[in-house]
Short mmCIF file of C-alpha atoms and ligand atoms in Angstrom, two decimals:
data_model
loop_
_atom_site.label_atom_id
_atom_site.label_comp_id
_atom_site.label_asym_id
_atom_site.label_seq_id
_atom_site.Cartn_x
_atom_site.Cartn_y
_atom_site.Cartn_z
CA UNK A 1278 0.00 0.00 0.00
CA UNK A 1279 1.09 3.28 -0.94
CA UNK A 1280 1.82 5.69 2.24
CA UNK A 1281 1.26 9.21 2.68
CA UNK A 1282 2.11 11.26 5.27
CA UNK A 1283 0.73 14.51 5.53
CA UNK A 1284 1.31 17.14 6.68
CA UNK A 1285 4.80 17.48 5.35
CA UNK A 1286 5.67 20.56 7.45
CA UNK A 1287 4.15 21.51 10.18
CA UNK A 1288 3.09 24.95 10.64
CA UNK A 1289 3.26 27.14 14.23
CA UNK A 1290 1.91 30.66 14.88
CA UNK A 1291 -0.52 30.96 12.05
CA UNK A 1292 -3.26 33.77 13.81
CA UNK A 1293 -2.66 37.06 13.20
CA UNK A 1294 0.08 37.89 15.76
CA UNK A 1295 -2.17 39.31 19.17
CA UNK A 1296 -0.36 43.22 18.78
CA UNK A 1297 -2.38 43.52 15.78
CA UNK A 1298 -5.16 41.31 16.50
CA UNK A 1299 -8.15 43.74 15.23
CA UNK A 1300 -6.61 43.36 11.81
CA UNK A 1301 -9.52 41.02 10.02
CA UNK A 1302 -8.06 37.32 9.81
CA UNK A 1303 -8.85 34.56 7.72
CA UNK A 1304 -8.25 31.06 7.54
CA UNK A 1305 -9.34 28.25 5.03
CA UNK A 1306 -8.37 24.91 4.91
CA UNK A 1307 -9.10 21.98 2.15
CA UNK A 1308 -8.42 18.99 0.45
CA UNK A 1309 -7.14 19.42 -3.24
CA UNK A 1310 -3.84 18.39 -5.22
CA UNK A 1311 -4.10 15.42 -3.63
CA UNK A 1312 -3.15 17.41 -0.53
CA UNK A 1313 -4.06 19.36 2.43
CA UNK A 1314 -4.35 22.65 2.00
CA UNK A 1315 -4.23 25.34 4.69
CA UNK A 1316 -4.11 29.12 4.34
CA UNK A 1317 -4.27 32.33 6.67
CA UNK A 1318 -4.26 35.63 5.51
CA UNK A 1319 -4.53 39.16 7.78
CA UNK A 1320 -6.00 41.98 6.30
CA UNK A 1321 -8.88 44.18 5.11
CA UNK A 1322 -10.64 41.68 2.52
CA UNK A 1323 -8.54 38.63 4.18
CA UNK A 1324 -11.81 36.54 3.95
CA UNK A 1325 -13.20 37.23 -0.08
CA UNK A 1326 -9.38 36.34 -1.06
CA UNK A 1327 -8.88 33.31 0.65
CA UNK A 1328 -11.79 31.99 -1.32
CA UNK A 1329 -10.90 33.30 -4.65
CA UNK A 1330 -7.46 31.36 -4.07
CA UNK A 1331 -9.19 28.61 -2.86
CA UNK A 1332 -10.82 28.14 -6.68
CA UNK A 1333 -7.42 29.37 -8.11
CA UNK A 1334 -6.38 26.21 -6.39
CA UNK A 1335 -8.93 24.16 -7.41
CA UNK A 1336 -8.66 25.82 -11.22
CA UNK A 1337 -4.91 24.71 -10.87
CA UNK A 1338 -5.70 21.05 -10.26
CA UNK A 1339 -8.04 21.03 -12.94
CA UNK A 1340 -5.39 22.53 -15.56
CA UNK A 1341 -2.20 20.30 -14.14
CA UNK A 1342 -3.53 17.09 -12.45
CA UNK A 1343 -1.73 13.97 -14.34
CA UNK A 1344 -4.83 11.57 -13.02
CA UNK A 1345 -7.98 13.80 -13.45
CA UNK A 1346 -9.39 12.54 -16.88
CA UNK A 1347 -10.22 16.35 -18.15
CA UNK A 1348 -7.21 18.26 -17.13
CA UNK A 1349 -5.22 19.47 -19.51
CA UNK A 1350 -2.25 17.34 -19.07
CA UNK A 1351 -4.23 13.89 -18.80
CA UNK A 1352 -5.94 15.26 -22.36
CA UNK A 1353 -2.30 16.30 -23.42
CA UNK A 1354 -0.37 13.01 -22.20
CA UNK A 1355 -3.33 10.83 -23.97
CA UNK A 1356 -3.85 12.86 -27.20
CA UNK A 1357 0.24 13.39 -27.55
CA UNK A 1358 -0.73 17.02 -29.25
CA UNK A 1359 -2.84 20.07 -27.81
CA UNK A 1360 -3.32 23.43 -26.98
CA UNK A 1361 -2.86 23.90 -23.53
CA UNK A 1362 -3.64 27.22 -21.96
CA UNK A 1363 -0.89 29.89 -21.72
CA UNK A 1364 -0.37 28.93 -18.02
CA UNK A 1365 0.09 25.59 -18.79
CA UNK A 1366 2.36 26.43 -21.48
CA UNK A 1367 4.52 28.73 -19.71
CA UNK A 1368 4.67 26.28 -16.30
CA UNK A 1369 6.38 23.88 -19.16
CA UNK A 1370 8.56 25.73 -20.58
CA UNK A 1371 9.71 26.88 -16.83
CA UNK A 1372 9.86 23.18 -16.12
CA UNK A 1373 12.17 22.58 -19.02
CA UNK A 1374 14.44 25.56 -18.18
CA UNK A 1375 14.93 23.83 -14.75
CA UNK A 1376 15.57 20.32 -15.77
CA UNK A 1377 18.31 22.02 -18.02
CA UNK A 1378 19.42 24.20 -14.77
CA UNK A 1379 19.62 21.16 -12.99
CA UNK A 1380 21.21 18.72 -15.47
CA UNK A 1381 18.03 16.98 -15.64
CA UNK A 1382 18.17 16.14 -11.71
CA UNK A 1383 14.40 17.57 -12.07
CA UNK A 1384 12.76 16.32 -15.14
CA UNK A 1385 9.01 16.79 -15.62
CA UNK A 1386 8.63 13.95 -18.45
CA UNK A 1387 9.26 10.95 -16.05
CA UNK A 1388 5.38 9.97 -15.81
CA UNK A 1389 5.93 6.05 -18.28
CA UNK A 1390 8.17 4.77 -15.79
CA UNK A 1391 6.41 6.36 -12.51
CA UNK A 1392 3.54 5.04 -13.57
CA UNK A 1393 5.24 1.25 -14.48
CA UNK A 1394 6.23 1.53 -10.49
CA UNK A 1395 2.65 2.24 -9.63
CA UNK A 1396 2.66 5.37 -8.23
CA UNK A 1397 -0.46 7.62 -9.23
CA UNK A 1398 -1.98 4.10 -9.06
CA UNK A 1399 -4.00 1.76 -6.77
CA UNK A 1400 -1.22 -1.00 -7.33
CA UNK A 1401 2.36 -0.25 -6.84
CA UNK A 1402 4.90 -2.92 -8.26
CA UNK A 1403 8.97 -3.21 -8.76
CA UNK A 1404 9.17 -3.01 -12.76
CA UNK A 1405 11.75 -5.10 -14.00
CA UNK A 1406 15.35 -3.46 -15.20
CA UNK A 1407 14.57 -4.59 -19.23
CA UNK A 1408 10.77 -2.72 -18.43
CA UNK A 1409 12.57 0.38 -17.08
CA UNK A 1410 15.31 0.06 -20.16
CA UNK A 1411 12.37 -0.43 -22.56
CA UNK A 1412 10.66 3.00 -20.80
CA UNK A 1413 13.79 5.43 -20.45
CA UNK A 1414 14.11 6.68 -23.88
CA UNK A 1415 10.77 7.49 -23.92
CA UNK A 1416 11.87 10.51 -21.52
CA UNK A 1417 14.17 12.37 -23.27
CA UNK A 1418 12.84 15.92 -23.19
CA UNK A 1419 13.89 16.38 -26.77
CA UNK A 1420 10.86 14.63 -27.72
CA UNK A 1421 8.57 17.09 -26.31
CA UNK A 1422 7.98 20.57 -28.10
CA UNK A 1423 6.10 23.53 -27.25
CA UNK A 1424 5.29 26.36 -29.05
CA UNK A 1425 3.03 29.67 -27.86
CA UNK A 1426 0.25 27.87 -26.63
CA UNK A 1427 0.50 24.08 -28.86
CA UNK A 1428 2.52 21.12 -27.27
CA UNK A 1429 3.54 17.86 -29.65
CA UNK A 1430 4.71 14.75 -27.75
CA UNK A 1431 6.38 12.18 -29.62
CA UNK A 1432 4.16 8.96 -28.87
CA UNK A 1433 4.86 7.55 -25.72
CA UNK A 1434 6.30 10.57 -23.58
CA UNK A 1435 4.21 11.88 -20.82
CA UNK A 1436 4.42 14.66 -18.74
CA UNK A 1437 3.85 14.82 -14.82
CA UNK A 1438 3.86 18.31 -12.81
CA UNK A 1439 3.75 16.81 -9.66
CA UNK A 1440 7.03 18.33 -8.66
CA UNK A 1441 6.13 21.65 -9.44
CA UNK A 1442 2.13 22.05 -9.37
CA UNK A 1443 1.99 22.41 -5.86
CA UNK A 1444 4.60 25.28 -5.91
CA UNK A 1445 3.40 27.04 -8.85
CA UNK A 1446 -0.03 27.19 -7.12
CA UNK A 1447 1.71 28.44 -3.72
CA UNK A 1448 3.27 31.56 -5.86
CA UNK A 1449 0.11 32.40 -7.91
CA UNK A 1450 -2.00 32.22 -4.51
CA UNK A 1451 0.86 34.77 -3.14
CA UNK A 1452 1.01 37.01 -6.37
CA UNK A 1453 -3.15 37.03 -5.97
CA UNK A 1454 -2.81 38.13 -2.35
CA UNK A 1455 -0.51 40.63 -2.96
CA UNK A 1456 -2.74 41.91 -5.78
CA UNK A 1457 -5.50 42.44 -3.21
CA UNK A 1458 -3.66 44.19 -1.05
CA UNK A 1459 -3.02 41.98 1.47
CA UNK A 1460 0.09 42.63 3.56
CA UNK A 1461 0.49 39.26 5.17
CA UNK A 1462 -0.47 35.61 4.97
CA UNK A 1463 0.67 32.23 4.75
CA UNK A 1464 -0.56 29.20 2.81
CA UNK A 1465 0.56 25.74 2.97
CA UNK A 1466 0.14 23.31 0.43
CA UNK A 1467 0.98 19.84 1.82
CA UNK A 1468 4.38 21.57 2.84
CA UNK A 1469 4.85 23.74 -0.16
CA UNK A 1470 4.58 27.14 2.20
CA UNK A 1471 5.16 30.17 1.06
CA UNK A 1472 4.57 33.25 3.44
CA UNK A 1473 3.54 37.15 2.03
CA UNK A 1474 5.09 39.67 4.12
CA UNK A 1475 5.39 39.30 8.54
CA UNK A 1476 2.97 38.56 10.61
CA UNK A 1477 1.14 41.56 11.02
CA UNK A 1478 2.86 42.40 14.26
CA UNK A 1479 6.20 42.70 12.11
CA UNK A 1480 7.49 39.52 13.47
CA UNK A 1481 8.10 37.10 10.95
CA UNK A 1482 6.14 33.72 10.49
CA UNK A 1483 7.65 30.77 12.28
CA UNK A 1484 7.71 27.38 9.69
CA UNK A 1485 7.81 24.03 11.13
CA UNK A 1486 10.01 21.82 9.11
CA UNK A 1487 8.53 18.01 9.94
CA UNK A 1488 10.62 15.78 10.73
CA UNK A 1489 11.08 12.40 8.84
CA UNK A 1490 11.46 10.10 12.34
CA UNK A 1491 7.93 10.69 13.12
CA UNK A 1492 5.42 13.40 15.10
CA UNK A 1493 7.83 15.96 16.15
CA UNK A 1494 8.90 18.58 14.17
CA UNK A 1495 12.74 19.28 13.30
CA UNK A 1496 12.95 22.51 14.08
CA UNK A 1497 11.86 26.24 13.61
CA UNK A 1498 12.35 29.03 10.69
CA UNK A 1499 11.45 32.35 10.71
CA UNK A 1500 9.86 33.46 7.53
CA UNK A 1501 8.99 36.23 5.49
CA UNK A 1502 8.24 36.59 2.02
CA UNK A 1503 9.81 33.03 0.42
CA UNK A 1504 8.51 29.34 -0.43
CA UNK A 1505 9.53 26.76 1.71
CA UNK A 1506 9.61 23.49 0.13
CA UNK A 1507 10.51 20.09 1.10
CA UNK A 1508 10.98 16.79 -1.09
CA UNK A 1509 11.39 13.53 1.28
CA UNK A 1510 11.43 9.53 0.79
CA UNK A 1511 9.11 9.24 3.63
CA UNK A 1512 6.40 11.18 2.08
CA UNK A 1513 4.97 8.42 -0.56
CA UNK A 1514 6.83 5.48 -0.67
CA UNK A 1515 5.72 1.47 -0.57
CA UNK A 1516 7.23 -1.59 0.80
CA UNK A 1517 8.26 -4.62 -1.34
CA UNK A 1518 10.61 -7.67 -0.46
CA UNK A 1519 11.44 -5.96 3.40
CA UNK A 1520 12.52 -2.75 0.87
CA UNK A 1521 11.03 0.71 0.89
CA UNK A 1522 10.75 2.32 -2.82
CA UNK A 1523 9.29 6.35 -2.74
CA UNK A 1524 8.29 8.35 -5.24
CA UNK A 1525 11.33 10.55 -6.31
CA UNK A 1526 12.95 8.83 -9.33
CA UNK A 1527 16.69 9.50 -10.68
CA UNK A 1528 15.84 10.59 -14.14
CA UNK A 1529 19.18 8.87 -15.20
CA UNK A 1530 17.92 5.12 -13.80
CA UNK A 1531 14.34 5.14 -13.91
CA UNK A 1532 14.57 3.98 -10.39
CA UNK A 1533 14.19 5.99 -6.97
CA UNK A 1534 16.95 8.04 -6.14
CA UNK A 1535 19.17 6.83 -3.64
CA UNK A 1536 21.40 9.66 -3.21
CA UNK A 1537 21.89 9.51 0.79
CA UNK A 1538 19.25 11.70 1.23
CA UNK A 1539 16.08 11.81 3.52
CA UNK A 1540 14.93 14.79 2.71
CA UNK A 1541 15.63 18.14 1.15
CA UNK A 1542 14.11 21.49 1.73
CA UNK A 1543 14.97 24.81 -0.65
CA UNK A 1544 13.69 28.26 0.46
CA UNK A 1545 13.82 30.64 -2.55
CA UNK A 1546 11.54 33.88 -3.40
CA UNK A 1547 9.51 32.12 -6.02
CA UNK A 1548 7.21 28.47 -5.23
CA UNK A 1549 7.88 26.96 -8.38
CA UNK A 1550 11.53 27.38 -8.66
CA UNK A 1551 11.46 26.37 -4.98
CA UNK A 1552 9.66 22.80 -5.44
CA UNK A 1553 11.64 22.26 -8.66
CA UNK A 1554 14.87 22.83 -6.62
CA UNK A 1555 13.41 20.38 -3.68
CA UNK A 1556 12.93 17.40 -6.29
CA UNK A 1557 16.32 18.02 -7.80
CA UNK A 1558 18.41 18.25 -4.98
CA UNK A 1559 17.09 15.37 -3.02
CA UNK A 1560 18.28 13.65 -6.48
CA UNK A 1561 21.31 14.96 -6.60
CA UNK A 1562 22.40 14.57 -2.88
CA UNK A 1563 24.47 16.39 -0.32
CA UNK A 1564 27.84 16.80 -2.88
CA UNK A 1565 26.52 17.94 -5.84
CA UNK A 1566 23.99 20.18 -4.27
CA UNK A 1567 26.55 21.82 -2.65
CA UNK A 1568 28.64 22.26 -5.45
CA UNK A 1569 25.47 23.56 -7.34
CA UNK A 1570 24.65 25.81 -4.15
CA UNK A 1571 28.41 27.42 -4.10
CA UNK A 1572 27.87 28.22 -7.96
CA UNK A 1573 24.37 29.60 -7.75
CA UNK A 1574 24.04 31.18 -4.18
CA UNK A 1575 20.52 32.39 -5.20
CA UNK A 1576 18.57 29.76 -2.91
CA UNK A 1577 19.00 28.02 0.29
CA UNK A 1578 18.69 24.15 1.24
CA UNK A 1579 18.59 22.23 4.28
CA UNK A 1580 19.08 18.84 3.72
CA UNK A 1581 19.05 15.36 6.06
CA UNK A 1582 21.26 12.16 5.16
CA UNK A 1583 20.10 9.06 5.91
CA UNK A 1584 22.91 9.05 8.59
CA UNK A 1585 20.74 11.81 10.61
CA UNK A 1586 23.65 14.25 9.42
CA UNK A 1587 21.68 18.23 8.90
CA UNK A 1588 24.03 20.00 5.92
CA UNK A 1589 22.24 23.97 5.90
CA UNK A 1590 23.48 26.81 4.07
CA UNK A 1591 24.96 29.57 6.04
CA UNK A 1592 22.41 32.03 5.27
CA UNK A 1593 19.47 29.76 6.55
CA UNK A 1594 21.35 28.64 9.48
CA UNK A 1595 20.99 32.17 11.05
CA UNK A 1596 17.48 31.56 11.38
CA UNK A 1597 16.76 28.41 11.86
CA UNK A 1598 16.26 26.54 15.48
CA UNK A 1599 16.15 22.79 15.81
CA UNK A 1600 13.78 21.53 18.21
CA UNK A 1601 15.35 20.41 21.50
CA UNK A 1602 15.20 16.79 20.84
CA UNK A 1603 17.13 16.84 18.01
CA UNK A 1604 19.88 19.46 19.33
CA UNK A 1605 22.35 16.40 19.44
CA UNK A 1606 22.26 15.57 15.48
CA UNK A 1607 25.43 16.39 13.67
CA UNK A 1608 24.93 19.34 11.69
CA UNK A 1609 27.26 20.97 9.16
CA UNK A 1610 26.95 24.57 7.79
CA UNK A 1611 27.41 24.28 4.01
CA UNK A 1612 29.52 27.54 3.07
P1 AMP B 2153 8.17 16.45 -4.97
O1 AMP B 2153 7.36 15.88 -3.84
O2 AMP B 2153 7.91 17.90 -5.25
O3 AMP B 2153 9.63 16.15 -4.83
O4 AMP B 2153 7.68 15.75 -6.30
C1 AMP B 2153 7.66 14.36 -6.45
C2 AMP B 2153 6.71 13.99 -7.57
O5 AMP B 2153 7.22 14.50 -8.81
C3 AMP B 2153 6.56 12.51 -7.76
O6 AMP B 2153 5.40 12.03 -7.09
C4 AMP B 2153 6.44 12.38 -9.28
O7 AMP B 2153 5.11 12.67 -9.68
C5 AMP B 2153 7.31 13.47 -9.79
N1 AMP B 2153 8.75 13.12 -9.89
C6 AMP B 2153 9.42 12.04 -9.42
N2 AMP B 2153 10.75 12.14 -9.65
C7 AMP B 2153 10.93 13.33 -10.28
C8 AMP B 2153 12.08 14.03 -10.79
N3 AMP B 2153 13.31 13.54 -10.68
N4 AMP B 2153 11.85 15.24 -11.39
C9 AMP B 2153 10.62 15.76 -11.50
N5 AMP B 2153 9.51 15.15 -11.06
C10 AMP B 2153 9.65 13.97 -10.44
MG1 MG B 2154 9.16 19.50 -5.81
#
């Protein structure tokens, strides 16, 4: 059986911080993108906008969704040539730009060999190496095109947004906020946060990363104004033969990616960039997303090894606290 553990991160101090508690507060919380969703915003007109990105939400699903019969990807991946609306359109080619950022590490055409392990599906099952062999080439991003609005797929290749979706959604719920004026939020999508502004007191929002040994959380950041994103092994994973298989896959084997990671956790400005970079560093593991941190410098990680080793950037150590129970892991503060 397939598990999922939700939530992914915990989240503390959501109300509207009590020095500004007259501020109108709102708070909304759902099921959708196979997720729970969970949003708080503080402000005049808090309430109308929380609904209106509710729908935006729901809108999102509807577009991206790789199991929903009518969304435009299922009709895409099925028909192998469609328009697609220009959001669509434009989340692909900013899924293809990131793939090539990150070597490939994140690659959004994966979906023929996720789907021969069984995820996305009632039945999950350990394909056989020739299956995988026979499925690989039928990834190779070359064989997917995309002009203006019109995507061609050369017969066979699929594409699956379920490493970005959720963070795409987190940014446009933000960039809607912000467009109705509201000052300060915070909306959690199964993990994907992303917080607009301070909490209304000025203070900034306090994020809960979960831990992946069980109830307690990890630790504490303080947040303003970023997407906090976090890609773990113990979030969807089944058991086969005494061995645990999740649902991150190394582009290069088809298989899931054991790169000595339990999790990783990017905090960037913008959701989608941030749950791209979350898939692609848990596949690349602690060396190479160093070496790819040191070069780029424009996001922060936090990342656990399966040896209960914490690597953090610099800049996100300064504000992040680890929970007392876990003050005796090893951590190391990537530079
Ligand atoms: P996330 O939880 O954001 O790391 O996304 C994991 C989901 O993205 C999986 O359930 C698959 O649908 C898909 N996926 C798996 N491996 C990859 C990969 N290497 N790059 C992009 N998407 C992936
Ligand atoms: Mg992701």
């Amino acid at each position: 059986m397939l598990k999922f553990l939700l939530p992914l991160l915990a989240v503390f101090l959501v109300s509207c911080a009590p020095a500004a508690k007259d501020a109108p507060r709102a708070e909304r919380s759902f099921f959708a993108m196979d997720t729970y969703i969970s949003m708080t915003a503080c402000g005049d007109g808090a309430d109308a906008a929380l609904a209106e990105v509710q729908e935006r939400i729901h809108a999102a699903e509807r577009r991206l969704s790789v199991t929903l019969p009518d969304s435009e990807i299922h009709r895409l991946n099925a028909a192998g040539d469609a328009d697609v609306s220009p959001e669509t359109a434009d989340l692909l080619r900013f899924a293809l730009s990131m793939s090539d950022e990150t070597d490939g590490a994140f690659h959004p055409a994966l979906y023929p060999v996720l789907t021969a392990w069984g995820f996305t599906t009632p039945t999950q099952r350990v394909p056989s190496d020739e299956e995988i062999a026979a499925l690989l080439p039928l990834t190779d991003l070359s064989r997917i095109s995309v002009t203006g609005n019109h995507v061609t797929l050369t017969p066979g290749t699929e594409l699956d947004f379920g490493a970005i979706a959720k963070g795409a959604a987190g940014e446009d719920a933000i960039q809607f906020l912000k467009s109705r004026g509201i000052p300060s939020a915070l909306v959690n999508l199964g993990g994907n946060v992303q917080t607009l502004g301070a909490r209304p007191d000025g203070s900034p929002w306090r994020v809960g990363l979960a831990s992946p040994w069980g109830a307690e959380y990890l630790g504490l950041l303080e947040s303003k104004d970023e997407a906090i994103v976090t890609s773990g092994s113990y979030q969807r994973f089944f058991e086969a033969d005494g061995k645990k298989y999740h649902h991150i896959l190394d582009p290069a084997s088809g298989r899931p990616a054991e790169s000595g990671l339990v999790s990783a956790t990017v905090v960037t400005q913008n959701g989608a960039r941030t749950d791209a970079l979350s898939t692609a560093l848990f596949v690349m593991g602690a060396e190479k997303a160093a070496g790819f941190w040191r070069r780029k410098r424009n996001f922060d990680f936090l990342l656990i090894t399966t040896g209960k080793e914490i690597l953090i950037t610099a800049p996100l150590a300064k504000r992040f606290r680890l929970a007392d129970e876990f003050q005796n892991l090893k951590v190391t503060v990537v530079k």
